[in-house]
Coordinates of C-alpha atoms in Angstrom, one line a residue:
X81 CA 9.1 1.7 19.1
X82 CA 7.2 -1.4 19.8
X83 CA 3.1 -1.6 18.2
X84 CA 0.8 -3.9 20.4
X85 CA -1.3 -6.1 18.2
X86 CA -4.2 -7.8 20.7
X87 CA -0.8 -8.8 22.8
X88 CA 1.1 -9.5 19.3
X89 CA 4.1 -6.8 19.9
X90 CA 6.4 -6.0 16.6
X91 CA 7.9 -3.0 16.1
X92 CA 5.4 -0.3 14.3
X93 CA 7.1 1.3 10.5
X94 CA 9.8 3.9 10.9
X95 CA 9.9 5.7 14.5
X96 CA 9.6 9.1 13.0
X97 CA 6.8 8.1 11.1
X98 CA 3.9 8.7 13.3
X99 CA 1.3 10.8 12.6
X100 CA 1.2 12.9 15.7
X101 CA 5.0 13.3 15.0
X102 CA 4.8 15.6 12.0
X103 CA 8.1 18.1 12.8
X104 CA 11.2 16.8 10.8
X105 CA 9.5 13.7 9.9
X106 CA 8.4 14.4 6.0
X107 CA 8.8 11.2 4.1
X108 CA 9.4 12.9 0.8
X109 CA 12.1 10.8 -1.7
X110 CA 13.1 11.1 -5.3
X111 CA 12.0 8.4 -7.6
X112 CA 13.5 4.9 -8.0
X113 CA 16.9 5.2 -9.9
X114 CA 16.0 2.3 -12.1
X115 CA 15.9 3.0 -15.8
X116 CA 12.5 4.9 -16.4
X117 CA 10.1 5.8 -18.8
X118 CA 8.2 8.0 -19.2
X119 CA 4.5 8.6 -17.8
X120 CA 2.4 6.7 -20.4
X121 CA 5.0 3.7 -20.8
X122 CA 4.6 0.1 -19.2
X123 CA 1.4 0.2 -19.6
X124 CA -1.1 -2.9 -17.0
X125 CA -1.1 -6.1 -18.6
X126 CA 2.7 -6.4 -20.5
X127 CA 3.5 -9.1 -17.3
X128 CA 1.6 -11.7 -19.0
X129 CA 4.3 -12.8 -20.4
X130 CA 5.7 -13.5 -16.7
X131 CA 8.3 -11.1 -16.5
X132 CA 9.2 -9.0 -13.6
X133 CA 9.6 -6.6 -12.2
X134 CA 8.5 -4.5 -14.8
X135 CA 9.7 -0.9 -15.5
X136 CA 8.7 2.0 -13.7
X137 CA 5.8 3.9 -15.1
X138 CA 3.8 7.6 -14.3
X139 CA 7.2 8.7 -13.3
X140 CA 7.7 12.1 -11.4
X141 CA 10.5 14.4 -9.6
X142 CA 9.9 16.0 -6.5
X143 CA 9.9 19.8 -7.0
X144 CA 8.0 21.0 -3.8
X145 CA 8.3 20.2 -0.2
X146 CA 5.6 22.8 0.6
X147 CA 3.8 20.4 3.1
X148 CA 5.3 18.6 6.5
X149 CA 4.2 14.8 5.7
X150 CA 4.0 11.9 8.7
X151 CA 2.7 8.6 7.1
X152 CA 1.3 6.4 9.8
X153 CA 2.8 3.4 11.5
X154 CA -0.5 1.7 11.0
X155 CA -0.1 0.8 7.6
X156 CA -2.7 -2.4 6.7
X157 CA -4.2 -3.8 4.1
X158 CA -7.2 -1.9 4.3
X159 CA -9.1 -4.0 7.0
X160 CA -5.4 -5.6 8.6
X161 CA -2.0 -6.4 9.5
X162 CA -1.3 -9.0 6.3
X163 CA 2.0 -9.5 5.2
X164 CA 3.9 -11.0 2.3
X165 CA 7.4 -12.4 2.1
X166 CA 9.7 -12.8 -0.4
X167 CA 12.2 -15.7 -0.4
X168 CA 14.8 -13.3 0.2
X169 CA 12.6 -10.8 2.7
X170 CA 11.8 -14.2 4.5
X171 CA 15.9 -15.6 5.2
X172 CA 16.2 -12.4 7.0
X173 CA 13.3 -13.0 9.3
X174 CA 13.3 -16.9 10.0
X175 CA 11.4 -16.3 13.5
X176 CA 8.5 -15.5 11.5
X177 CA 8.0 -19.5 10.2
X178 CA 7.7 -20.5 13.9
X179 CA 4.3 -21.5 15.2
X180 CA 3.1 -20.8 19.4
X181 CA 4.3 -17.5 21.1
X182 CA 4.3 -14.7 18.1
X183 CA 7.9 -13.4 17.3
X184 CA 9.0 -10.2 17.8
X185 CA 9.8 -8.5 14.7
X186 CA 10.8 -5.1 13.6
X187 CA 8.2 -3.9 10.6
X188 CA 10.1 -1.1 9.6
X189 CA 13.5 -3.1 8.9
X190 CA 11.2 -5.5 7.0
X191 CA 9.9 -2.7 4.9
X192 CA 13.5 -1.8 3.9
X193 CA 14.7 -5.7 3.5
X194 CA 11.3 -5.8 0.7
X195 CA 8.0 -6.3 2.8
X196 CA 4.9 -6.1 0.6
X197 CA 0.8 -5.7 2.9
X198 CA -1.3 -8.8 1.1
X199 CA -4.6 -7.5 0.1
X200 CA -4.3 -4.1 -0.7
X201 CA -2.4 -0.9 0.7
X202 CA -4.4 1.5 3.1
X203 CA -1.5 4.5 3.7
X204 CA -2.7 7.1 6.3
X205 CA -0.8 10.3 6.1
X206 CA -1.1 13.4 8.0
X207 CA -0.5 17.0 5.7
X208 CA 0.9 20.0 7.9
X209 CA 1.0 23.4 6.6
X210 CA 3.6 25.0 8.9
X211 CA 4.1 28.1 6.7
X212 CA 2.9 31.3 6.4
X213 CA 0.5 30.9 3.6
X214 CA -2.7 28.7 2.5
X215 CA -1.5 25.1 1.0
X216 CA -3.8 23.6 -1.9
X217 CA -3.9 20.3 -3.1
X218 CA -5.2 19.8 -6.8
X219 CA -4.7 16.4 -6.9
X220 CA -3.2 13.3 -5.1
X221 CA -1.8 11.0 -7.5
X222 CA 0.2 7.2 -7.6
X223 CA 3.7 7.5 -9.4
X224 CA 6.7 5.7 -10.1
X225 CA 4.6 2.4 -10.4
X226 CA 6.4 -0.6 -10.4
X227 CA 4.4 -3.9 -11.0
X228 CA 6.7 -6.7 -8.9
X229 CA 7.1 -10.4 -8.8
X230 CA 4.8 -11.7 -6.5
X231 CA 6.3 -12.9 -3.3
X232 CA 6.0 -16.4 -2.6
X233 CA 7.9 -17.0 0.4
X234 CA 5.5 -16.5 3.3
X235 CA 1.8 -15.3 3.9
X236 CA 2.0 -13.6 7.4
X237 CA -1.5 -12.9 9.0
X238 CA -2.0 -11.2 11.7
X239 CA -5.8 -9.7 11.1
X240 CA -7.3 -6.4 12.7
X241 CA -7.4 -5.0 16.0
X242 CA -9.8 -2.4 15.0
X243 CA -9.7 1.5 14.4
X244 CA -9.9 3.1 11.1
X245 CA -10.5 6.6 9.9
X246 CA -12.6 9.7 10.5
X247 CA -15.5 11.2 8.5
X248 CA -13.4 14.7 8.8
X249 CA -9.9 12.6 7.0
X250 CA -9.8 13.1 3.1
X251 CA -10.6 9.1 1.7
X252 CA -9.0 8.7 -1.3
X253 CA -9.1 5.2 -3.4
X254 CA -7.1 4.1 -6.4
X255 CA -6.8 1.4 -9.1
X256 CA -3.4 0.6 -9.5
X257 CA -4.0 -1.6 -12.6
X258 CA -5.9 1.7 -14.8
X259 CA -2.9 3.3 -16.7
X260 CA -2.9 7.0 -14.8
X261 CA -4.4 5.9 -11.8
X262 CA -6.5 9.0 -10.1
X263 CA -8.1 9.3 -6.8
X264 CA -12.0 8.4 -6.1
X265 CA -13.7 8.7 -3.4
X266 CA -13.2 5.6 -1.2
X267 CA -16.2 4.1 1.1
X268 CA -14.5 2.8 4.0
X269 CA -16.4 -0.2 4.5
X270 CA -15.7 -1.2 0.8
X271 CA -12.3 -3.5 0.0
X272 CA -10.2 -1.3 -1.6
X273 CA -9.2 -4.4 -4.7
X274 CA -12.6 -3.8 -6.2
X275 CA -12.7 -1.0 -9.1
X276 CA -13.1 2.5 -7.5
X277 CA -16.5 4.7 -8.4
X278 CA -15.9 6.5 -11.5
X279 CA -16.4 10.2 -10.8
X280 CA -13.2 11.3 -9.8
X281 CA -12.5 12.9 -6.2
X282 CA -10.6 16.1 -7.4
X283 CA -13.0 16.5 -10.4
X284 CA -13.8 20.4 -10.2
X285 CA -12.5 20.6 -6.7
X286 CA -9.6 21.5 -4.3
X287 CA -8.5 21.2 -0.8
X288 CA -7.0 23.9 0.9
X289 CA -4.5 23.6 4.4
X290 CA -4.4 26.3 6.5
X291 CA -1.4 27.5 8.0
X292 CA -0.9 25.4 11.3
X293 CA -3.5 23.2 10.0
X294 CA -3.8 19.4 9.2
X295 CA -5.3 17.2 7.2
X296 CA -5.3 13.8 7.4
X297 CA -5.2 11.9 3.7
X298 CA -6.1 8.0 3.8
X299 CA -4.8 6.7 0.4
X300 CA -6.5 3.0 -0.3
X301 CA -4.6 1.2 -3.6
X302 CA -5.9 -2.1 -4.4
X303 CA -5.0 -4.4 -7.8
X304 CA -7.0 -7.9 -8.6
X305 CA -3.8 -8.1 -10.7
X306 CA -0.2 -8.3 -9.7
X307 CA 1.5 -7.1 -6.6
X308 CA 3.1 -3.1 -7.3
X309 CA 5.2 -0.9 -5.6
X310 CA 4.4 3.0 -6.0
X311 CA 5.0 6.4 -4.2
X312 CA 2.4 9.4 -3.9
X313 CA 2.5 12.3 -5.4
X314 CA 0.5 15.8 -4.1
X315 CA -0.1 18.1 -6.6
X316 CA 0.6 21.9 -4.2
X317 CA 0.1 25.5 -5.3
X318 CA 1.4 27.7 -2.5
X319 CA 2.1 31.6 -2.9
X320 CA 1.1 31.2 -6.7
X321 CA 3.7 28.0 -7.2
X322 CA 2.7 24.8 -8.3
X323 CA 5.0 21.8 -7.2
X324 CA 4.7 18.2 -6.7
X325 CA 5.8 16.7 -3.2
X326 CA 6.7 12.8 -3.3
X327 CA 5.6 10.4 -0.4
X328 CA 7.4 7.5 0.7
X329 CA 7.4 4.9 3.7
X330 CA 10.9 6.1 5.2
X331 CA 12.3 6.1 1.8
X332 CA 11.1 2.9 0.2
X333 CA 8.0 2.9 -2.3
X334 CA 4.6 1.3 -0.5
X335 CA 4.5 -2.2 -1.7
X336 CA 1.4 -4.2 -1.8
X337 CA 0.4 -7.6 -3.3
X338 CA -3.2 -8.7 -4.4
X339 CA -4.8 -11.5 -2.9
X340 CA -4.3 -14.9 -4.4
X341 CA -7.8 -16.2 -3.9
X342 CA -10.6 -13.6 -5.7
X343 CA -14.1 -13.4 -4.6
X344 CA -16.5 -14.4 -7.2
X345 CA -17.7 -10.7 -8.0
X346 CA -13.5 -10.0 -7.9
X347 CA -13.4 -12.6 -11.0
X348 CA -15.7 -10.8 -13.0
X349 CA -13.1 -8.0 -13.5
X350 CA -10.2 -9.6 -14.1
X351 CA -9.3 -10.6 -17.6
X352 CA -8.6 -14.8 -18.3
X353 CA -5.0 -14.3 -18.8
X354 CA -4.9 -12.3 -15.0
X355 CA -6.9 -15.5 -13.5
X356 CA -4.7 -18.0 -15.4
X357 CA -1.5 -16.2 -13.8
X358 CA -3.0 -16.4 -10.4
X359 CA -3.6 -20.5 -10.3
X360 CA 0.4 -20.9 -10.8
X361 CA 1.0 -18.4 -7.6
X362 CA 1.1 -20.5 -4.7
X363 CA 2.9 -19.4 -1.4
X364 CA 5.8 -21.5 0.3
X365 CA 4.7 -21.0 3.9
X366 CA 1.3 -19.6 5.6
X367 CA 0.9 -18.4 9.4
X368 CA -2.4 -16.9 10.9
X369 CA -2.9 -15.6 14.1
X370 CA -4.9 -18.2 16.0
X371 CA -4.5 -16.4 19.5
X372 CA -4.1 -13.6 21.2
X373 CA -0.6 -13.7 21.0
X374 CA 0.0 -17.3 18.6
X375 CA 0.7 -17.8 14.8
X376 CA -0.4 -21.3 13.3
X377 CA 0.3 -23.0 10.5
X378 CA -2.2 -23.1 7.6
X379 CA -2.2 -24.7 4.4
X380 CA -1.1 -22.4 1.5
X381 CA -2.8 -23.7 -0.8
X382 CA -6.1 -22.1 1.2
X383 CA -4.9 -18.7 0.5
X384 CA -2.9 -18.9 -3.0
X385 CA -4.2 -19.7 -6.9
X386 CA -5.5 -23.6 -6.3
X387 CA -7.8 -22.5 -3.5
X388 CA -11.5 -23.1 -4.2
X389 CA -12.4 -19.6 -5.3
X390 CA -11.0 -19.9 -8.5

């Protein structure tokens, strides 16, 4: 499946992973095998030390697959398509240093050979009841967080081409960084690093699927920290059982890294140590789209630590 981007074509996430193609597509997957702790372990802020990755933390099981879940090809960082390399993500996909004519490039391999979004992680997924009885959701939750080295190799740009979500889609946003992150409700236009409102979305309420109906959930997770990798956990009650269903992209945790170059207001919530780690991040490589269809070269220091904002 090929994704047009403004006449950029790459191949979108996972073919079965589009939102109008919910039958046999769920994207459920048991946690990460690495040693884990438990829920309140690993708690934001041990990296400063420089470590990484760190171990997993607010680790679950699936027990439930009550609800048919698609997550969307679309994933951005919350306002576009901005990408982050690894040294090792990046040997695999040389094409992507070139400058002119934009490569064509498979997303979803890159996902599985360690792709991180740069900015933030928007995640669109579309909930199907296709039983006989009523689905509720008590909660939507981030587990089986990992906070991961920061990857350095290459900042890949691409920008927007527009879109975004409904006033009828369930707008969920999280702060990776708070040790149990919970859902708030998210304001679309605002960037989903800043520190969410603090009256929780599920606080005294519940949301309830039909049967044959959907709902589509947009899950926004920003950090001003460190880049993470998580999965997303529904909290279901179905026919009087509770269970918790576990949402993946194709089988790999959503990976995300923050910005290297904070706003102003951004600064005031990060913590001295957090902006001192950040001015020692610099990426290798940057390409932005400068065309319709053309990737330039840009100088990383523009969009890492030394750049002016900090």
């Amino acid at each position: 499946m090929t994704m047009p981007l403004s006449g950029i074509a790459f191949r979108a996430a996972a073919g079965c992973l589009v939102v109008l193609g919910l039958a046999g597509c769920g994207s459920s997957t048991p946690p990460p095998s690495a040693a884990a702790t438990s829920g309140a372990a690993g708690s934001p802020g041990a990296s400063v030390s420089g470590s990484c990755p760190l171990p997993p933390r607010n680790v679950e099981k699936q027990t439930s697959t009550a609800l048919t879940i698609a997550v969307s090809s679309r994933l951005t960082d919350g306002f576009g398509f901005n990408y982050a390399l690894s040294d090792e993500t990046l040997a695999k996909y040389p094409a992507l240093l070139s400058t002119g004519k934009a490569p064509d490039w498979s997303v979803s391999k890159a996902w599985q050979d360690g792709l991180f979004l740069l900015g933030g992680a928007h995640v669109p997924i579309a909930a199907r009841n296709q039983g006989r009885d009523p689905i509720t959701i008590s909660s939507v939750r981030l587990v089986n967080i990992v906070e991961e080295c920061m990857p350095l190799g290459l900042a890949y740009k691409l920008g927007n081409e527009g879109g975004g979500s409904s006033d009828e889609d369930i707008n969920l946003r999280f702060n990776i960084d708070a040790d149990s992150p919970i859902a708030y409700e998210h304001d679309r236009g605002a960037d989903p690093a800043q520190i969410p409102p603090n009256v929780p979305y599920f606080s005294g309420k519940t949301v309830t699927i039909a049967p044959g109906e959907s709902k589509v959930i947009n899950v926004m997770v920003g950090s001003l920290r460190r880049p993470h990798s998580f999965t997303i956990a529904i909290d279901t009650t179905v026919g009087g059982q509770q269970g918790v269903q576990l949402i993946s992209n194709a089988g790999v945790p959503f990976r995300f890294a923050p910005s290297l170059c904070p706003s102003a207001t951004q600064r005031t919530q990060m913590k001295p140590e957090d902006i001192a780690w950040m001015k020692n991040q610099q990426f290798k490589n940057v390409r932005v789209r400068v065309g319709i269809a053309t990737m330039g070269e840009s100088d990383p220091a523009k969009y890492s630590g030394p750049c002016n904002a900090i």
